[in-house]
Coordinates of C-alpha atoms in Angstrom, one line a residue:
M1 CA 34.7 -3.5 8.5
N2 CA 32.9 -6.1 10.8
D3 CA 31.9 -9.3 8.6
D4 CA 29.4 -10.4 10.8
I5 CA 27.0 -7.1 9.3
K6 CA 25.0 -7.7 6.4
R7 CA 21.8 -5.1 6.1
V8 CA 22.2 -1.4 8.2
V9 CA 19.0 0.7 8.7
V10 CA 20.6 4.7 9.3
K11 CA 18.4 7.1 10.5
V12 CA 19.1 10.9 10.0
G13 CA 16.8 13.0 11.8
T14 CA 15.9 17.1 10.4
N15 CA 18.5 18.5 13.3
V16 CA 21.6 16.8 11.4
L17 CA 20.7 17.6 7.9
T18 CA 19.6 21.7 8.4
N19 CA 21.2 24.4 10.4
K20 CA 20.0 27.2 12.7
D21 CA 17.9 28.8 9.8
N22 CA 16.8 25.4 8.8
R23 CA 18.0 25.1 5.7
I24 CA 19.0 21.9 4.3
L25 CA 22.9 21.7 4.1
G26 CA 24.6 20.1 1.4
P27 CA 27.6 18.9 3.0
V28 CA 26.2 16.8 5.4
L29 CA 23.9 14.5 2.7
R30 CA 26.7 14.5 0.9
E31 CA 29.0 12.5 3.9
L32 CA 26.1 10.7 4.7
V33 CA 26.8 9.3 1.5
R34 CA 29.7 9.0 0.7
Q35 CA 30.0 6.5 3.9
I36 CA 26.9 4.3 2.7
A37 CA 28.9 4.2 -0.4
V38 CA 32.1 2.5 1.7
L39 CA 29.5 0.4 3.3
Y40 CA 28.2 -0.3 0.2
E41 CA 31.5 -1.6 -1.6
E42 CA 31.7 -4.3 1.9
D43 CA 28.6 -5.4 0.8
I44 CA 26.7 -3.6 3.8
L45 CA 23.1 -3.2 2.1
V46 CA 22.1 0.1 3.7
V47 CA 18.3 1.0 4.1
L48 CA 18.5 5.0 4.9
V49 CA 15.2 6.6 7.1
S50 CA 15.5 10.7 5.8
S51 CA 13.6 13.0 7.8
G52 CA 13.7 17.3 5.9
S53 CA 11.0 16.9 3.9
A54 CA 8.7 19.3 5.6
M55 CA 12.0 21.9 5.8
A56 CA 12.9 21.4 2.5
G57 CA 9.1 22.7 1.9
M58 CA 9.8 25.0 3.5
E59 CA 12.5 26.2 1.6
V60 CA 10.4 26.3 -1.7
L61 CA 6.9 27.9 -0.2
G62 CA 8.7 29.9 2.8
D63 CA 5.3 31.4 4.8
T64 CA 1.7 29.9 4.4
D65 CA -1.1 31.2 4.6
I66 CA -2.8 28.1 5.6
K67 CA -3.5 28.0 9.5
D68 CA -4.3 24.3 10.0
K69 CA -0.8 22.8 11.0
S70 CA -1.4 19.0 10.3
I71 CA -2.4 20.5 6.8
R72 CA 0.6 22.5 6.5
R73 CA 2.4 19.9 7.6
Q74 CA 1.1 18.1 4.6
V75 CA 1.6 20.3 2.4
Y76 CA 5.1 21.7 3.4
S77 CA 6.7 17.6 3.1
A78 CA 4.5 16.7 -0.4
V79 CA 6.9 19.8 -1.6
G80 CA 9.6 18.8 -0.2
Q81 CA 9.9 15.0 -0.9
P82 CA 10.9 15.1 -4.3
R83 CA 13.6 18.1 -3.6
M84 CA 15.2 16.1 -1.1
M85 CA 14.9 13.1 -3.1
R86 CA 16.6 15.2 -5.7
H87 CA 19.5 16.0 -3.8
Y88 CA 19.8 12.0 -2.9
Y89 CA 19.8 11.3 -6.6
S90 CA 22.1 13.7 -7.4
I91 CA 24.8 12.7 -4.7
F92 CA 24.4 9.1 -5.1
H93 CA 24.8 9.2 -8.6
D94 CA 28.0 10.8 -8.4
Y95 CA 28.8 7.5 -6.6
G96 CA 27.5 5.6 -8.8
M97 CA 24.9 4.7 -7.1
R98 CA 20.9 4.2 -7.2
C99 CA 18.4 5.0 -4.9
A100 CA 14.5 5.0 -4.6
Q101 CA 11.9 6.6 -2.4
I102 CA 9.7 4.3 -0.5
L103 CA 7.0 6.1 1.6
A104 CA 4.8 4.4 4.4
T105 CA 2.1 5.1 6.8
K106 CA 2.0 3.2 9.9
R107 CA -0.8 1.0 9.0
D108 CA 1.8 -0.7 6.1
F109 CA 3.8 -2.5 8.9
D110 CA 0.6 -4.2 10.4
I111 CA 0.7 -8.2 9.3
G112 CA -1.2 -8.7 6.0
K113 CA -0.9 -7.9 2.5
H114 CA 0.7 -4.5 2.8
R115 CA 3.3 -5.8 5.0
Q116 CA 4.4 -8.1 2.5
N117 CA 4.2 -5.6 -0.2
M118 CA 6.9 -3.6 1.7
I119 CA 8.9 -6.6 2.7
N120 CA 9.3 -7.4 -1.1
C121 CA 9.7 -4.1 -2.4
Y122 CA 12.4 -3.3 0.2
E123 CA 13.6 -7.2 -1.0
G124 CA 13.9 -6.5 -4.8
L125 CA 15.4 -2.7 -4.3
L126 CA 18.4 -4.3 -1.8
S127 CA 18.6 -7.0 -4.6
E128 CA 19.4 -4.9 -7.0
G129 CA 21.7 -2.8 -5.3
V130 CA 19.4 0.6 -4.9
I131 CA 19.6 2.1 -1.6
P132 CA 16.1 2.1 -0.2
I133 CA 15.0 5.8 1.4
A134 CA 12.1 5.5 3.7
N135 CA 10.0 8.7 5.1
E136 CA 6.5 8.7 6.4
D137 CA 4.3 9.6 4.3
D138 CA 3.1 13.2 6.0
A139 CA 0.9 13.5 2.7
V140 CA -1.5 11.3 4.1
S141 CA -0.2 9.8 7.5
L142 CA -2.7 11.3 10.1
T143 CA -4.0 10.3 13.8
M144 CA -3.5 6.8 13.9
S145 CA -1.8 6.0 11.0
M146 CA 1.0 7.9 11.9
F147 CA 4.3 7.0 13.7
T148 CA 5.4 8.8 16.5
D149 CA 8.2 9.8 15.0
N150 CA 10.7 8.2 12.0
D151 CA 12.9 6.7 14.9
E152 CA 9.9 4.2 15.5
L153 CA 10.0 4.3 11.1
A154 CA 13.2 3.0 11.6
S155 CA 12.6 0.8 14.0
L156 CA 10.1 -1.1 12.1
V157 CA 12.0 -1.1 9.1
A158 CA 14.8 -2.7 10.8
E159 CA 12.9 -5.8 12.3
L160 CA 11.4 -5.7 8.2
I161 CA 14.6 -6.4 6.9
D162 CA 16.4 -8.2 9.5
A163 CA 18.9 -5.5 10.2
D164 CA 22.0 -6.4 12.0
R165 CA 22.1 -2.7 13.0
L166 CA 20.1 0.1 13.6
I167 CA 21.7 3.7 13.6
I168 CA 20.1 6.6 14.9
L169 CA 21.4 9.6 14.2
S170 CA 20.6 12.7 15.9
D171 CA 22.7 16.3 17.2
T172 CA 24.0 15.1 19.9
D173 CA 26.6 12.4 20.5
G174 CA 24.6 9.8 22.7
L175 CA 22.9 9.3 25.4
Y176 CA 24.1 11.9 28.6
T177 CA 24.0 11.5 32.7
G178 CA 22.5 15.0 32.3
H179 CA 21.7 17.7 29.7
P180 CA 25.0 17.3 27.1
D181 CA 26.0 21.1 27.6
D182 CA 26.5 20.8 31.6
D183 CA 30.3 20.1 32.5
D184 CA 29.2 17.2 35.4
S185 CA 27.0 15.3 32.3
I186 CA 28.7 12.1 31.5
K187 CA 27.8 9.9 27.5
V188 CA 27.2 7.3 28.1
S189 CA 28.9 4.1 26.3
E190 CA 26.3 1.2 26.4
V191 CA 22.9 0.4 27.7
K192 CA 21.2 -2.8 28.1
T193 CA 17.6 -2.5 27.7
N194 CA 16.8 -3.5 31.6
D195 CA 18.9 -0.8 32.7
N196 CA 17.3 2.2 34.1
V197 CA 18.7 5.3 32.3
E198 CA 15.0 6.8 31.6
Q199 CA 16.2 9.2 34.9
Y200 CA 19.1 10.9 32.2
V201 CA 16.4 11.9 29.8
Q202 CA 14.1 13.5 33.0
E203 CA 17.4 15.5 33.7
S204 CA 18.1 16.4 30.2
N205 CA 15.2 17.4 29.5
K206 CA 14.5 20.1 32.4
K207 CA 16.5 22.8 30.4
E208 CA 14.2 22.2 27.5
G209 CA 11.3 21.0 25.7
E210 CA 10.9 18.1 23.9
G211 CA 9.6 17.9 20.3
R212 CA 8.6 14.7 18.3
G213 CA 11.8 12.9 18.0
G214 CA 13.4 13.8 21.3
M215 CA 15.8 11.8 23.4
A216 CA 13.0 10.1 25.2
S217 CA 11.5 9.0 22.1
K218 CA 15.0 7.7 20.9
L219 CA 15.9 5.9 24.1
R220 CA 12.2 4.0 23.6
I221 CA 12.9 3.3 20.3
A222 CA 16.6 1.9 20.4
K223 CA 15.4 0.1 23.7
F224 CA 12.8 -1.3 22.1
T225 CA 14.8 -2.3 18.7
A226 CA 17.4 -3.7 20.8
N227 CA 15.5 -6.2 22.4
K228 CA 14.7 -7.8 18.5
D229 CA 18.4 -8.5 19.0
I230 CA 19.1 -5.4 17.1
P231 CA 21.8 -3.7 18.7
T232 CA 20.9 0.0 18.3
Y233 CA 23.0 3.3 18.2
I234 CA 22.3 7.0 18.9
A235 CA 25.2 9.3 17.5
N236 CA 25.9 12.8 16.3
G237 CA 25.3 12.6 12.6
K238 CA 27.5 15.4 12.0
R239 CA 30.7 13.4 13.5
E240 CA 32.8 12.9 10.5
N241 CA 32.9 9.0 9.4
V242 CA 30.2 8.4 12.7
I243 CA 28.5 5.6 10.5
V244 CA 31.6 3.8 9.2
D245 CA 33.1 3.9 13.1
I246 CA 30.1 2.5 14.2
I247 CA 30.5 -0.3 12.2
N248 CA 34.2 -0.6 12.6
N249 CA 33.1 -1.0 16.5
K250 CA 34.4 2.2 17.6
E251 CA 33.1 3.6 20.9
V252 CA 30.5 6.0 18.9
G253 CA 27.5 7.7 20.2
T254 CA 25.8 5.4 22.8
K255 CA 24.8 1.6 21.8
F256 CA 21.9 -0.4 22.9
I257 CA 22.1 -4.0 23.1
S258 CA 19.7 -6.6 25.3
A259 CA 20.0 -7.5 28.6

């Protein structure tokens, strides 16, 4: 295990946590927690930024008559948050570990009392060996208080706690020179923040639209975070042992470093 790494932020996206029917995948959650437990045993502190609450809420409520998209997202997320935490609490408990939930809006990271309160909370939890599980507070965050996506939240948390690594887990193996399904596309192993790789995302997106949290956003956030001297990875969250392999400096995903 890399002795220079003491703090890691791991962000896991909805596409990793759900199947094609938008159901939460228990085995994926368990494998995620297992790897965090491995890092925990090596005295590496981890903050988990987890999506999935809206999908978990959909599992409970099913279709709804709410027409407004923003209100529908708020309702699904409010119902789904405790469901996601119940999953995590149970699995972490199986590994003899404890977890806690931290919900935030973008305003909480503004310089001032809110930011200091966030720092105090994270540091308090980490000092007690509790795994903070962060997510956007979708029930109250609208317009100006919204993050671009949870990738942005993960980056802000990484900076907040002085993390040594940020790992963004997606449903692809990293940044490719074209669409990942094309035979002539090549995975980019390392990117410096001054490398012009945005063209690759444009090629990738020719075949499919990009929603909130797509590769363009991940690329922007990865470069931004790496510029803060926090090496950042984009990797496949469904790949076995992906987090542990990254911490062990194996060539996994795409690594972003400052120029």
